[in-house]
PDB file of C-alpha atoms and ligand atoms in Angstrom:
ATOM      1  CA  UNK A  22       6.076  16.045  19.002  1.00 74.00           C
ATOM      2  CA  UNK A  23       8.386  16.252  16.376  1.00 84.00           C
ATOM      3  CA  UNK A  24      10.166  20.010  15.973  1.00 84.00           C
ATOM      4  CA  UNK A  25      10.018  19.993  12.037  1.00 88.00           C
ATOM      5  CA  UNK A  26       6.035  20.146  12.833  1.00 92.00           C
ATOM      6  CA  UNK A  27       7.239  23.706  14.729  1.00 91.00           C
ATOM      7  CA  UNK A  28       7.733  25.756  11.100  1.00 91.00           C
ATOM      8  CA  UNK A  29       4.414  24.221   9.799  1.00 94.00           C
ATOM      9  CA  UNK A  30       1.905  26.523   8.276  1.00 94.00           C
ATOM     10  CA  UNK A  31      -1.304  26.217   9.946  1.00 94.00           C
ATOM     11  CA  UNK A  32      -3.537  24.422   7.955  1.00 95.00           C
ATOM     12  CA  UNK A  33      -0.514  22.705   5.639  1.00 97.00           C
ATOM     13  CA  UNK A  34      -1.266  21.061   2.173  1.00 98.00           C
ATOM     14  CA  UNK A  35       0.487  17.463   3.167  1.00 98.00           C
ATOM     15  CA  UNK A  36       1.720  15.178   0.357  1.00 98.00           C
ATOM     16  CA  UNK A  37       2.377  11.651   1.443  1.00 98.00           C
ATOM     17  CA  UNK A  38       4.447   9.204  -0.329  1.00 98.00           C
ATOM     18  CA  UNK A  39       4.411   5.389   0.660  1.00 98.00           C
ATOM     19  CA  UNK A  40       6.768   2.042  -0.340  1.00 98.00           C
ATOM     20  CA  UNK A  41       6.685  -1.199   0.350  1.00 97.00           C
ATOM     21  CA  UNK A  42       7.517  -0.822   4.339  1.00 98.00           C
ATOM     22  CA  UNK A  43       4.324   0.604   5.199  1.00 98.00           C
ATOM     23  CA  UNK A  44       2.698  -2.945   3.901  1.00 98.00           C
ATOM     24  CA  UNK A  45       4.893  -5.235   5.861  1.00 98.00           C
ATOM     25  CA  UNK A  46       3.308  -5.265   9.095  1.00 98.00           C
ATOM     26  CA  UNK A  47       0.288  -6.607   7.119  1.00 98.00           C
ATOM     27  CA  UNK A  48       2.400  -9.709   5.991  1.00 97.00           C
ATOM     28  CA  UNK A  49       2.779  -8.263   2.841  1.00 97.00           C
ATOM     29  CA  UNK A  50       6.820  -8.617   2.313  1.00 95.00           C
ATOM     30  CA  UNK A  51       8.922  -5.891   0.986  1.00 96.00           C
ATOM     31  CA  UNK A  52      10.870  -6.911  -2.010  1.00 92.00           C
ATOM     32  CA  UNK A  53      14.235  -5.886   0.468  1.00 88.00           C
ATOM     33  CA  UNK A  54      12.851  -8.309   3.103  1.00 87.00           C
ATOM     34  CA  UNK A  55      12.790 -11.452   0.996  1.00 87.00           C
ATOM     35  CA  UNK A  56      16.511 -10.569  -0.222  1.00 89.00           C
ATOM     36  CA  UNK A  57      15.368  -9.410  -3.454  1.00 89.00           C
ATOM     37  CA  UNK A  58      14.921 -12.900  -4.710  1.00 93.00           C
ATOM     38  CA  UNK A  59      11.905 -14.826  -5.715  1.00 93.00           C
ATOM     39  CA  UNK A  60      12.313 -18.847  -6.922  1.00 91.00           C
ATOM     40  CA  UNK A  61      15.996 -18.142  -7.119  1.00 92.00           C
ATOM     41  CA  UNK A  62      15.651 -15.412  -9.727  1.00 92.00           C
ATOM     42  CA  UNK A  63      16.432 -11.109  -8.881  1.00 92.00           C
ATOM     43  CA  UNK A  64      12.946  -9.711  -8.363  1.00 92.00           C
ATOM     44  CA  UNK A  65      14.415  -6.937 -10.957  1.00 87.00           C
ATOM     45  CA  UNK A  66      14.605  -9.449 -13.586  1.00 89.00           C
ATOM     46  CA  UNK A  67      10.974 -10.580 -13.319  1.00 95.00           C
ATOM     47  CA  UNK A  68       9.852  -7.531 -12.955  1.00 95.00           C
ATOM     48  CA  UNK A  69      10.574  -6.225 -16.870  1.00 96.00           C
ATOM     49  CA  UNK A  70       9.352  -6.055 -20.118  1.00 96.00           C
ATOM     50  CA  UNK A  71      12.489  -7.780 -21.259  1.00 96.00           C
ATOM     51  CA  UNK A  72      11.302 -10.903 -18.690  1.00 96.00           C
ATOM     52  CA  UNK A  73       7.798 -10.588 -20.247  1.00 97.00           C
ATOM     53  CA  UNK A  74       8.866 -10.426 -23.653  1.00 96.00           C
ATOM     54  CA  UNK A  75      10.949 -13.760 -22.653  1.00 96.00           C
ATOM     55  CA  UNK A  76       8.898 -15.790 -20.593  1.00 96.00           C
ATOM     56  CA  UNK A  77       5.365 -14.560 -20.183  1.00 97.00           C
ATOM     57  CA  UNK A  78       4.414 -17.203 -18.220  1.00 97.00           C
ATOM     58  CA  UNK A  79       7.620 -17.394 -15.402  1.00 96.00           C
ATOM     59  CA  UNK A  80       6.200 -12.483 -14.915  1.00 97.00           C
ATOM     60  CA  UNK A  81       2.626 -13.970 -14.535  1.00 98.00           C
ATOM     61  CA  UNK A  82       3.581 -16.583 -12.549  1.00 97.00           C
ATOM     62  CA  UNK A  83       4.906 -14.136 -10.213  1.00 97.00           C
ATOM     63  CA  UNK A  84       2.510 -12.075 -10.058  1.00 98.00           C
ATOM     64  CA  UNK A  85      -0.326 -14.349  -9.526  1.00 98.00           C
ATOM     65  CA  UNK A  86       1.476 -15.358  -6.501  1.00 97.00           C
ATOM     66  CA  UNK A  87       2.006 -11.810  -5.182  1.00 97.00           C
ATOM     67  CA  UNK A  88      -2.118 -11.449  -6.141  1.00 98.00           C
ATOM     68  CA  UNK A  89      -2.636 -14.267  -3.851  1.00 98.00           C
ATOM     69  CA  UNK A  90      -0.337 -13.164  -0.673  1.00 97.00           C
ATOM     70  CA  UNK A  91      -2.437  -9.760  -1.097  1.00 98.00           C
ATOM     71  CA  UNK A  92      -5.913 -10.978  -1.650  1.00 97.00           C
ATOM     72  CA  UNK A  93      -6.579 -11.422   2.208  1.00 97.00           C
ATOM     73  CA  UNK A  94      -4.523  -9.173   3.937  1.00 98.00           C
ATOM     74  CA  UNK A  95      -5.684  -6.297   6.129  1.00 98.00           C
ATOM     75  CA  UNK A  96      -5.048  -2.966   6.646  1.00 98.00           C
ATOM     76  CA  UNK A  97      -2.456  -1.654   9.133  1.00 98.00           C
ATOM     77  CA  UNK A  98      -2.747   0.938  11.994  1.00 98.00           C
ATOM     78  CA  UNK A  99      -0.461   2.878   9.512  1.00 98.00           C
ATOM     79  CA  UNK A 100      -2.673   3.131   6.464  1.00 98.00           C
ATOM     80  CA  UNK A 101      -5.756   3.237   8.412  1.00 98.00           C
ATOM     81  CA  UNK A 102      -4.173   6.739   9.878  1.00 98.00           C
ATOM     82  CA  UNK A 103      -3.606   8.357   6.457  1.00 98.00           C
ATOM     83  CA  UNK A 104      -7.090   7.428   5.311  1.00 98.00           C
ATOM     84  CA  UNK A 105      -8.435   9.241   8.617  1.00 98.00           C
ATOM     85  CA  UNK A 106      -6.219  12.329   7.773  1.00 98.00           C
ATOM     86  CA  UNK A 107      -7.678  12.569   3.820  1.00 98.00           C
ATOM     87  CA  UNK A 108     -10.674  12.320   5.793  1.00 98.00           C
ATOM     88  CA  UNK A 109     -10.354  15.239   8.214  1.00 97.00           C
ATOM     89  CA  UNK A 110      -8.350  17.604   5.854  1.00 97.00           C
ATOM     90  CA  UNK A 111     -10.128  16.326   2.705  1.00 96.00           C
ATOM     91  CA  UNK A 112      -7.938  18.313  -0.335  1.00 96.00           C
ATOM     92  CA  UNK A 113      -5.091  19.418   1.572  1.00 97.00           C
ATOM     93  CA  UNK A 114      -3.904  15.785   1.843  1.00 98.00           C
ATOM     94  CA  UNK A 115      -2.352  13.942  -1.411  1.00 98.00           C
ATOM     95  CA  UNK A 116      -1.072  10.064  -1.342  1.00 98.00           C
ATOM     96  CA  UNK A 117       1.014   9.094  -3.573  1.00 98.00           C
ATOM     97  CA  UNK A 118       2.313   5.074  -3.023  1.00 98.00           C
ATOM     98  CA  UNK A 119       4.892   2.909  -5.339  1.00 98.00           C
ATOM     99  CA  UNK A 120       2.759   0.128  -3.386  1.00 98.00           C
ATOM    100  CA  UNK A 121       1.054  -1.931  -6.017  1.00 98.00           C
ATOM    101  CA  UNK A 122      -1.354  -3.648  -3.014  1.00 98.00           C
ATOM    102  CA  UNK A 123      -4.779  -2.161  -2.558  1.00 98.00           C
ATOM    103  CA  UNK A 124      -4.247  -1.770   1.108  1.00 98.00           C
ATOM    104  CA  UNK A 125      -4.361   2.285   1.216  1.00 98.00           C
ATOM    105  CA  UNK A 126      -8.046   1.555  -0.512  1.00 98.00           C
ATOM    106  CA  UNK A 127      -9.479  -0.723   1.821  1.00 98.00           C
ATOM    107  CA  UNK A 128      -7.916   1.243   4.884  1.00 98.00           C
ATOM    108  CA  UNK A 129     -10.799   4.209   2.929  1.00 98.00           C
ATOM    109  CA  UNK A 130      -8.235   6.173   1.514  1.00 98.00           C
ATOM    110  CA  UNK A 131     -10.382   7.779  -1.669  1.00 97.00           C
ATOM    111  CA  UNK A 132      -7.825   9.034  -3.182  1.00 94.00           C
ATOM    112  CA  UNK A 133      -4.100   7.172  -4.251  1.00 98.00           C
ATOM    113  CA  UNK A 134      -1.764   7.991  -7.115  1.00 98.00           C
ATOM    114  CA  UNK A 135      -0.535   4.318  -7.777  1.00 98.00           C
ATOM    115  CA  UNK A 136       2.977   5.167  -9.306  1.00 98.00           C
ATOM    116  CA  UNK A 137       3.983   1.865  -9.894  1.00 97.00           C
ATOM    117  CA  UNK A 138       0.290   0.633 -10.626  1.00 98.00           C
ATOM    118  CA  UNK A 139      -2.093  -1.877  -9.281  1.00 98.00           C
ATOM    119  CA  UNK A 140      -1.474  -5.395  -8.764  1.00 98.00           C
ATOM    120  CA  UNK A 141      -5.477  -6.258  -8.889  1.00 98.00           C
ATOM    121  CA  UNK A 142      -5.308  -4.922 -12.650  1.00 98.00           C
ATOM    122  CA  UNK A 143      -4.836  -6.166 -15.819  1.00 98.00           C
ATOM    123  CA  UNK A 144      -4.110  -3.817 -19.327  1.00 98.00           C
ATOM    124  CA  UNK A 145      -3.314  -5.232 -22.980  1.00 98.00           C
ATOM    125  CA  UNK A 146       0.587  -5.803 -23.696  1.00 97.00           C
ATOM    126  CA  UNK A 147       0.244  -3.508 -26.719  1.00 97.00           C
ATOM    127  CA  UNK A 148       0.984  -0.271 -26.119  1.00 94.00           C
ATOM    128  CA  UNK A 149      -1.241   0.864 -29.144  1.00 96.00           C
ATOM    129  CA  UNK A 150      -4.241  -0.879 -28.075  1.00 96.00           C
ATOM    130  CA  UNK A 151      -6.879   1.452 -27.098  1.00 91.00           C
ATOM    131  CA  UNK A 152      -8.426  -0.902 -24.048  1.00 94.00           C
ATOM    132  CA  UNK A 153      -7.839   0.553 -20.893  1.00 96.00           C
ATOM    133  CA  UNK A 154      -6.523  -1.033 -17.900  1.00 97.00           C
ATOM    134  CA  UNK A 155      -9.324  -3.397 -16.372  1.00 97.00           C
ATOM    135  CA  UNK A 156     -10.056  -5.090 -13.284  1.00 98.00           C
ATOM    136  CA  UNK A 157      -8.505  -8.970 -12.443  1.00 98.00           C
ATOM    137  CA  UNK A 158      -8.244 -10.904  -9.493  1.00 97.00           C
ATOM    138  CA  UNK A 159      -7.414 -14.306 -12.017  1.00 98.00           C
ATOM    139  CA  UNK A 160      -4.157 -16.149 -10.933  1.00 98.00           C
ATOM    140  CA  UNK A 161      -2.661 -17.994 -14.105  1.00 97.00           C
ATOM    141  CA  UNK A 162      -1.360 -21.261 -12.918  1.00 88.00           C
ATOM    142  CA  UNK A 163      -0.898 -22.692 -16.607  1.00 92.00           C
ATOM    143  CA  UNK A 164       1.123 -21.544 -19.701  1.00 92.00           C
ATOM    144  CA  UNK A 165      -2.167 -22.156 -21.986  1.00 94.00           C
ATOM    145  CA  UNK A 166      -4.215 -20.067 -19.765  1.00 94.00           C
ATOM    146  CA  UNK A 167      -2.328 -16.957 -20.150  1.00 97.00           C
ATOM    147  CA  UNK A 168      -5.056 -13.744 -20.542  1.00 97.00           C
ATOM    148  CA  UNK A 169      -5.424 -12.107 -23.875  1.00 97.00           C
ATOM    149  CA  UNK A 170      -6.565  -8.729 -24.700  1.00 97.00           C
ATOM    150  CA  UNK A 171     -10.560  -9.052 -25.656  1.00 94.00           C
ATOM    151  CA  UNK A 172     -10.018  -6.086 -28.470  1.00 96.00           C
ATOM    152  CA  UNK A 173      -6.385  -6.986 -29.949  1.00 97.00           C
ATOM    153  CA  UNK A 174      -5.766 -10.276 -29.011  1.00 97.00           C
ATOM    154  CA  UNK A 175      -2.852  -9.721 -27.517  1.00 97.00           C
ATOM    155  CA  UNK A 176      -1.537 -10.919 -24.450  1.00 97.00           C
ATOM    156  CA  UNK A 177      -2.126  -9.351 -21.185  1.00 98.00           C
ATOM    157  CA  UNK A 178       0.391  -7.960 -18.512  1.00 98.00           C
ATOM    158  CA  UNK A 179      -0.284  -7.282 -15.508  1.00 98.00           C
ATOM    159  CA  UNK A 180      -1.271  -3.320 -14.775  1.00 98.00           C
ATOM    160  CA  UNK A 181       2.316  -2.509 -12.957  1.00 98.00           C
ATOM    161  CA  UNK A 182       5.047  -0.296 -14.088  1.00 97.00           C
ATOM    162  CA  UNK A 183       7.987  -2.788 -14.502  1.00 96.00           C
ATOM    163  CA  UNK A 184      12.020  -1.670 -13.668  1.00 92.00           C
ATOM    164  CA  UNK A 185      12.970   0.395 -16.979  1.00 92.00           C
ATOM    165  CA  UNK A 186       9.644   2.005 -17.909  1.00 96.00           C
ATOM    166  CA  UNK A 187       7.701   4.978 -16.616  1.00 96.00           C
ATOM    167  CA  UNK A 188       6.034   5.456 -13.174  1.00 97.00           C
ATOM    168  CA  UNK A 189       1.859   6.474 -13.768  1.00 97.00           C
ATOM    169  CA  UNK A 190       0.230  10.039 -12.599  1.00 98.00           C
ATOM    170  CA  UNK A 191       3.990  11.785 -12.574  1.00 97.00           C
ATOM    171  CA  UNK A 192       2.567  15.409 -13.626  1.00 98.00           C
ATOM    172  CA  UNK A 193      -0.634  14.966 -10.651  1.00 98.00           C
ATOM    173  CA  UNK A 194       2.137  13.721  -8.711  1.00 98.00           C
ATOM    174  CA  UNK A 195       4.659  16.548  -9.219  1.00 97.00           C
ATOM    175  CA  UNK A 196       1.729  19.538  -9.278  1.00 97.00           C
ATOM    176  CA  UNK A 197       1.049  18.556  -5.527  1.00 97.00           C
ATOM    177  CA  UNK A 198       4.408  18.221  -4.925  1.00 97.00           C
ATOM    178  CA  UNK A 199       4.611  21.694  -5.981  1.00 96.00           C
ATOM    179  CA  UNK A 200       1.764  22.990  -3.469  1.00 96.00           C
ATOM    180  CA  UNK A 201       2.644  21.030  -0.191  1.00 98.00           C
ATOM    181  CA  UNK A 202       3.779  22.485   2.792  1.00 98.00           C
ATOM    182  CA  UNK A 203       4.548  18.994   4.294  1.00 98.00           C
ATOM    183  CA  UNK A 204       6.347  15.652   2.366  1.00 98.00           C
ATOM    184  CA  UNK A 205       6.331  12.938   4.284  1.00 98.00           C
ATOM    185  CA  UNK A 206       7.834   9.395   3.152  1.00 98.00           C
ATOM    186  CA  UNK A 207       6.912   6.705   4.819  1.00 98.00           C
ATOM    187  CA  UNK A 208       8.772   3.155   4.519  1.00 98.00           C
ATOM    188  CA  UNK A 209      10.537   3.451   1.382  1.00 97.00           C
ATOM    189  CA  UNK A 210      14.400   2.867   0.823  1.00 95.00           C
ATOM    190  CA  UNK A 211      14.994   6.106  -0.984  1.00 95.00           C
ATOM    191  CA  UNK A 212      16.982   4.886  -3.459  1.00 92.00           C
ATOM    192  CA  UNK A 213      14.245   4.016  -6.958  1.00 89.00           C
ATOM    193  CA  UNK A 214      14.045   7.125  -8.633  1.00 89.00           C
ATOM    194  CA  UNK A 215      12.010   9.290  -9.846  1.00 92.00           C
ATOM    195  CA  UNK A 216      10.483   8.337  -6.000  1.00 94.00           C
ATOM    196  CA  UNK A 217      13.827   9.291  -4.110  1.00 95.00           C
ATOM    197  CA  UNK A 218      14.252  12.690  -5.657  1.00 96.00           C
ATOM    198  CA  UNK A 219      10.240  14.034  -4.555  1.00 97.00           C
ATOM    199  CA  UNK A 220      11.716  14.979  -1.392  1.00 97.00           C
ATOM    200  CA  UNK A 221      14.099  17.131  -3.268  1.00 96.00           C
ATOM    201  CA  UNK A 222      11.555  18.712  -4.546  1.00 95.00           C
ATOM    202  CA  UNK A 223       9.485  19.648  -1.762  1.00 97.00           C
ATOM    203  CA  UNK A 224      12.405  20.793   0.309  1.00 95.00           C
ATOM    204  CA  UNK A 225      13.511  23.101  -2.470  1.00 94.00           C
ATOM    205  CA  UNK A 226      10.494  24.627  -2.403  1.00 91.00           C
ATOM    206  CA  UNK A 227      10.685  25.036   1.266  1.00 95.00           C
ATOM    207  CA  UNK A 228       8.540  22.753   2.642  1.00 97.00           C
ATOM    208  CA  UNK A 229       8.689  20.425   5.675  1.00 97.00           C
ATOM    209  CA  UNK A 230      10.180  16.797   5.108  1.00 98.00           C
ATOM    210  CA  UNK A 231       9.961  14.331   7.422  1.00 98.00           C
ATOM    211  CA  UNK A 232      10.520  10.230   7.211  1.00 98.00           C
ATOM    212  CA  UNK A 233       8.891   7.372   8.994  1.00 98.00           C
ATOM    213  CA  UNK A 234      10.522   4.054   8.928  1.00 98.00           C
ATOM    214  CA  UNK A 235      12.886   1.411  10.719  1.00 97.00           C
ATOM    215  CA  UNK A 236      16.382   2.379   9.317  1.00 97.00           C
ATOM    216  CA  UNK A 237      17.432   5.496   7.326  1.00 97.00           C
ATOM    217  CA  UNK A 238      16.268   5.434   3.676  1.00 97.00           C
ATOM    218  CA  UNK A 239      19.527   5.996   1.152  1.00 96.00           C
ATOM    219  CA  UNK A 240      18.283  10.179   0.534  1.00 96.00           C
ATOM    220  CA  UNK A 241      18.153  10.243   4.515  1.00 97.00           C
ATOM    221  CA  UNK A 242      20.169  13.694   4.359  1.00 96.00           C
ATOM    222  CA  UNK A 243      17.441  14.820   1.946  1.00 96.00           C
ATOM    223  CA  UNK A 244      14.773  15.283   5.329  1.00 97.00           C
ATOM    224  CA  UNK A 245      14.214  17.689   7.882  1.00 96.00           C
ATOM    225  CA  UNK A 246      13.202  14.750  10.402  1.00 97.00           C
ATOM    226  CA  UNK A 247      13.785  11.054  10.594  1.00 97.00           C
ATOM    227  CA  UNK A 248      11.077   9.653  12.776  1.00 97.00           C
ATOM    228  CA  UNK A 249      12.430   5.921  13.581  1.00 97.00           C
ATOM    229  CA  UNK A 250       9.687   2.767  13.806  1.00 98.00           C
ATOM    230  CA  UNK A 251       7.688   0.816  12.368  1.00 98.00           C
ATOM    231  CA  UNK A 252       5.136   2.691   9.976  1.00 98.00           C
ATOM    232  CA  UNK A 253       1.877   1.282  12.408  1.00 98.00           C
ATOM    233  CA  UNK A 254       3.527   2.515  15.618  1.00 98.00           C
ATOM    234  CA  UNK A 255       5.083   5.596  14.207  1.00 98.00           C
ATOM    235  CA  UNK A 256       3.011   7.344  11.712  1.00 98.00           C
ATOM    236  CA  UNK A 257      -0.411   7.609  13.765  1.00 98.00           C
ATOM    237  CA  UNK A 258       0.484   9.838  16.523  1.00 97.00           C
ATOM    238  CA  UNK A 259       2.602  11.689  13.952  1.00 97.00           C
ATOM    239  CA  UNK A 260      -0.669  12.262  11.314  1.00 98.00           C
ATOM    240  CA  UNK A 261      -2.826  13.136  14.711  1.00 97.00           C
ATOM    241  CA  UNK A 262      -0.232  16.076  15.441  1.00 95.00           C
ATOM    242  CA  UNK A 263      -0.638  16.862  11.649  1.00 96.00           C
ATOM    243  CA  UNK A 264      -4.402  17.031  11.860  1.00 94.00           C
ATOM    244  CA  UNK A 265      -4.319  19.955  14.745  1.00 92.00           C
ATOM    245  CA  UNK A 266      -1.901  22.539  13.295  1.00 88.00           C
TER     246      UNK A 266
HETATM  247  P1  NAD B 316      11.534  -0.275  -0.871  1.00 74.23           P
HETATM  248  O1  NAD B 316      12.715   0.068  -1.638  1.00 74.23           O
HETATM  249  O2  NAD B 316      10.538   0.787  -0.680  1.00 74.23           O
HETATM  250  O3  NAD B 316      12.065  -0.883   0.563  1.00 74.23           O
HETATM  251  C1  NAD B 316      11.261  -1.217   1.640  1.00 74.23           C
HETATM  252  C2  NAD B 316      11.489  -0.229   2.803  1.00 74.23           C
HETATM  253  O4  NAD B 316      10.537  -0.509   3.828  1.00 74.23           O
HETATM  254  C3  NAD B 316      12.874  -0.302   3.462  1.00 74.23           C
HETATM  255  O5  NAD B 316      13.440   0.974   3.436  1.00 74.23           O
HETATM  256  C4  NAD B 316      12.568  -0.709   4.929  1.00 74.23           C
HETATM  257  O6  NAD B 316      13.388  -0.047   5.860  1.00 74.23           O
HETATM  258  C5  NAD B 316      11.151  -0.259   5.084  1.00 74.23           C
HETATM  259  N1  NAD B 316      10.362  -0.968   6.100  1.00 74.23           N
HETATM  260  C6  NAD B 316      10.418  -2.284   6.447  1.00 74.23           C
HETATM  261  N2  NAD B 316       9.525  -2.557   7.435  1.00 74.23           N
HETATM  262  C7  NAD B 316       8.878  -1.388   7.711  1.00 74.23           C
HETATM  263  C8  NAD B 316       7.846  -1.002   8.623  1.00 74.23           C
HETATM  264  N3  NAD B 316       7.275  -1.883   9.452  1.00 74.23           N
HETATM  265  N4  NAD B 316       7.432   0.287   8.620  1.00 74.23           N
HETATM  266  C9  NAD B 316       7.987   1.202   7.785  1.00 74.23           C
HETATM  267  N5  NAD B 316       8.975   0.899   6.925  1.00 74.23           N
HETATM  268  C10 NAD B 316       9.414  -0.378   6.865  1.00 74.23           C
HETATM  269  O7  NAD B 316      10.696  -1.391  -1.491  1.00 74.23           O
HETATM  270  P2  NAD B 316      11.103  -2.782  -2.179  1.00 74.23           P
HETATM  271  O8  NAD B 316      10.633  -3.821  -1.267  1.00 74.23           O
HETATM  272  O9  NAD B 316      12.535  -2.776  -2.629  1.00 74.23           O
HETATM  273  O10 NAD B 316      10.171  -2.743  -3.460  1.00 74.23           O
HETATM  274  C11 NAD B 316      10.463  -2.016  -4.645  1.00 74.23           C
HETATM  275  C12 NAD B 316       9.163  -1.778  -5.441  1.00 74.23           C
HETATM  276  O11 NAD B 316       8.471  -3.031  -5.622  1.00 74.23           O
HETATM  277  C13 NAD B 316       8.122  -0.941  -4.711  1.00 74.23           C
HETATM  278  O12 NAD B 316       8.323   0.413  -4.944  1.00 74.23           O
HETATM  279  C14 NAD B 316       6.800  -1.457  -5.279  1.00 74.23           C
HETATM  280  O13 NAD B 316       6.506  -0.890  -6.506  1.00 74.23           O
HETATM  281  C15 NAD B 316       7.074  -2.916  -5.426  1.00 74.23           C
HETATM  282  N6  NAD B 316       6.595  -3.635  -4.212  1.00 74.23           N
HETATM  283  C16 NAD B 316       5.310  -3.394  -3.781  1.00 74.23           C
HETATM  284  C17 NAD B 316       4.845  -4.006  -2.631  1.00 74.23           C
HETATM  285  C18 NAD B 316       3.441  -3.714  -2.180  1.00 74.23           C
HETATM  286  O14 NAD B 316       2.618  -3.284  -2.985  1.00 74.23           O
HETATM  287  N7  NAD B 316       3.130  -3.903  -0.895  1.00 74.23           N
HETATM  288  C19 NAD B 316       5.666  -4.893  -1.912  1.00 74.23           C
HETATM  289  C20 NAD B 316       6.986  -5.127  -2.398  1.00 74.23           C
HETATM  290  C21 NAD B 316       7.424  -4.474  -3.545  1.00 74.23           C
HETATM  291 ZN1   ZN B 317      -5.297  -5.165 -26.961  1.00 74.23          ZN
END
């Protein structure tokens, strides 16, 4: 098994971060895979308030198509493994994922510090409003049917943190970032902060880092250990050797 595991603690806290890789052998396609570009335009200008503020309609357009491309898929080897591990080592274990997919959740992982948010929910555009984020599975196929906030009136946005503002859960994130013993990043290109730099962080502190994925992520001299594969092949046997220390 991997030497890195050698200087473990027995018993390690283990803080997990996942990206968009660990979702692709489910057929859901990372934003890299599809070239960045979606109907011609940059994914990173979609993805903004700036876009929403501009063209409501062309952001929920998008997203109501990534809503559908997620609504059916399954559950990898990959996330199925990390829900077992929360499962065996209960609150040693943290997951944290940029993924905006519920996949980690219907693998049985309890629970996920969405970063980047949830793609199956919905919040009021104003920032002021006091509604809280709420459940929606809608697709809006037409400009008049755009959803408005039921307190404010306002229009809705989808529940995600867009390119320019700031990632959910940071100080949960960062406090068990503080107390691991393990980081391991799993199918992420390393290169979106604040993400990148939590590996940084850990490894500062002294504890084990380790990376699963296909190709080196852009902070690949930030880890310990590069484990190379796909997230489904690579990460159980990894999480099993976890579970014994
Ligand atoms: P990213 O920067 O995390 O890049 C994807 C990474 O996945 C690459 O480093 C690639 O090497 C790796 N990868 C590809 N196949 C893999 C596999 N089988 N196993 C493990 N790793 C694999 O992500 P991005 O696509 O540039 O997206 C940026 C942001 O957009 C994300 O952080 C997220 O918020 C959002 N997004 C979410 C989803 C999702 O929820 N599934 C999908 C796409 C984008
Ligand atoms: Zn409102």
């Amino acid at each position: 098994m991997d030497p890195a595991l050698d200087s473990l603690p027995s018993q390690p806290r283990v803080f997990v971060l996942t990206g968009a890789g660990i979702s692709a052998e489910s057929g859901i396609p990372t934003f890299r895979g599809v070239d960045g570009l979606w109907r011609g335009h940059a994914i990173e200008s979609v993805a903004t308030p700036e876009a929403f503020a501009r063209d409501p309609f062309l952001v929920w357009s998008f997203y109501s198509e990534r809503r559908e491309g997620a609504r059916d898929k399954e559950p990898n080897a990959a996330h199925l493994a990390l829900a077992r591990l929360e499962e065996r080592i209960q609150d040693r274990f943290f997951l944290c994922t940029q993924n905006v997919d519920p996949l980690h959740e219907r693998a049985g992982s309890r629970r996920v510090a969405h970063m980047h948010g949830r793609l199956f929910e919905t919040r009021c555009s104003d920032p002021e409003c006091a509604r809280p984020p709420y459940p929606d599975e809608g697709t809006y196929t037409r400009r008049e049917d755009l959803p408005r906030c039921t307190v404010c009136g306002a229009l809705a946005r989808p529940h995600i943190c867009w390119f320019g503002e700031m990632p959910f859960e940071l100080e949960t994130i960062f406090a068990a970032l503080e107390a691991c013993d393990l980081c391991l990043v799993v199918g992420t290109s390393g290169v979106v902060q604040p993400a990148a730099g939590f590996v940084l962080a850990a490894a500062a502190r002294g504890a084990v880092t380790i990376y699963v994925g296909p190709e080196d992520p852009g902070n690949a001299e930030a880890f310990a250990s590069i484990v190379r594969g796909p997230a489904a092949v690579a990460l159980p046997p990894l999480l099993e050797a976890i579970a014994q220390r």
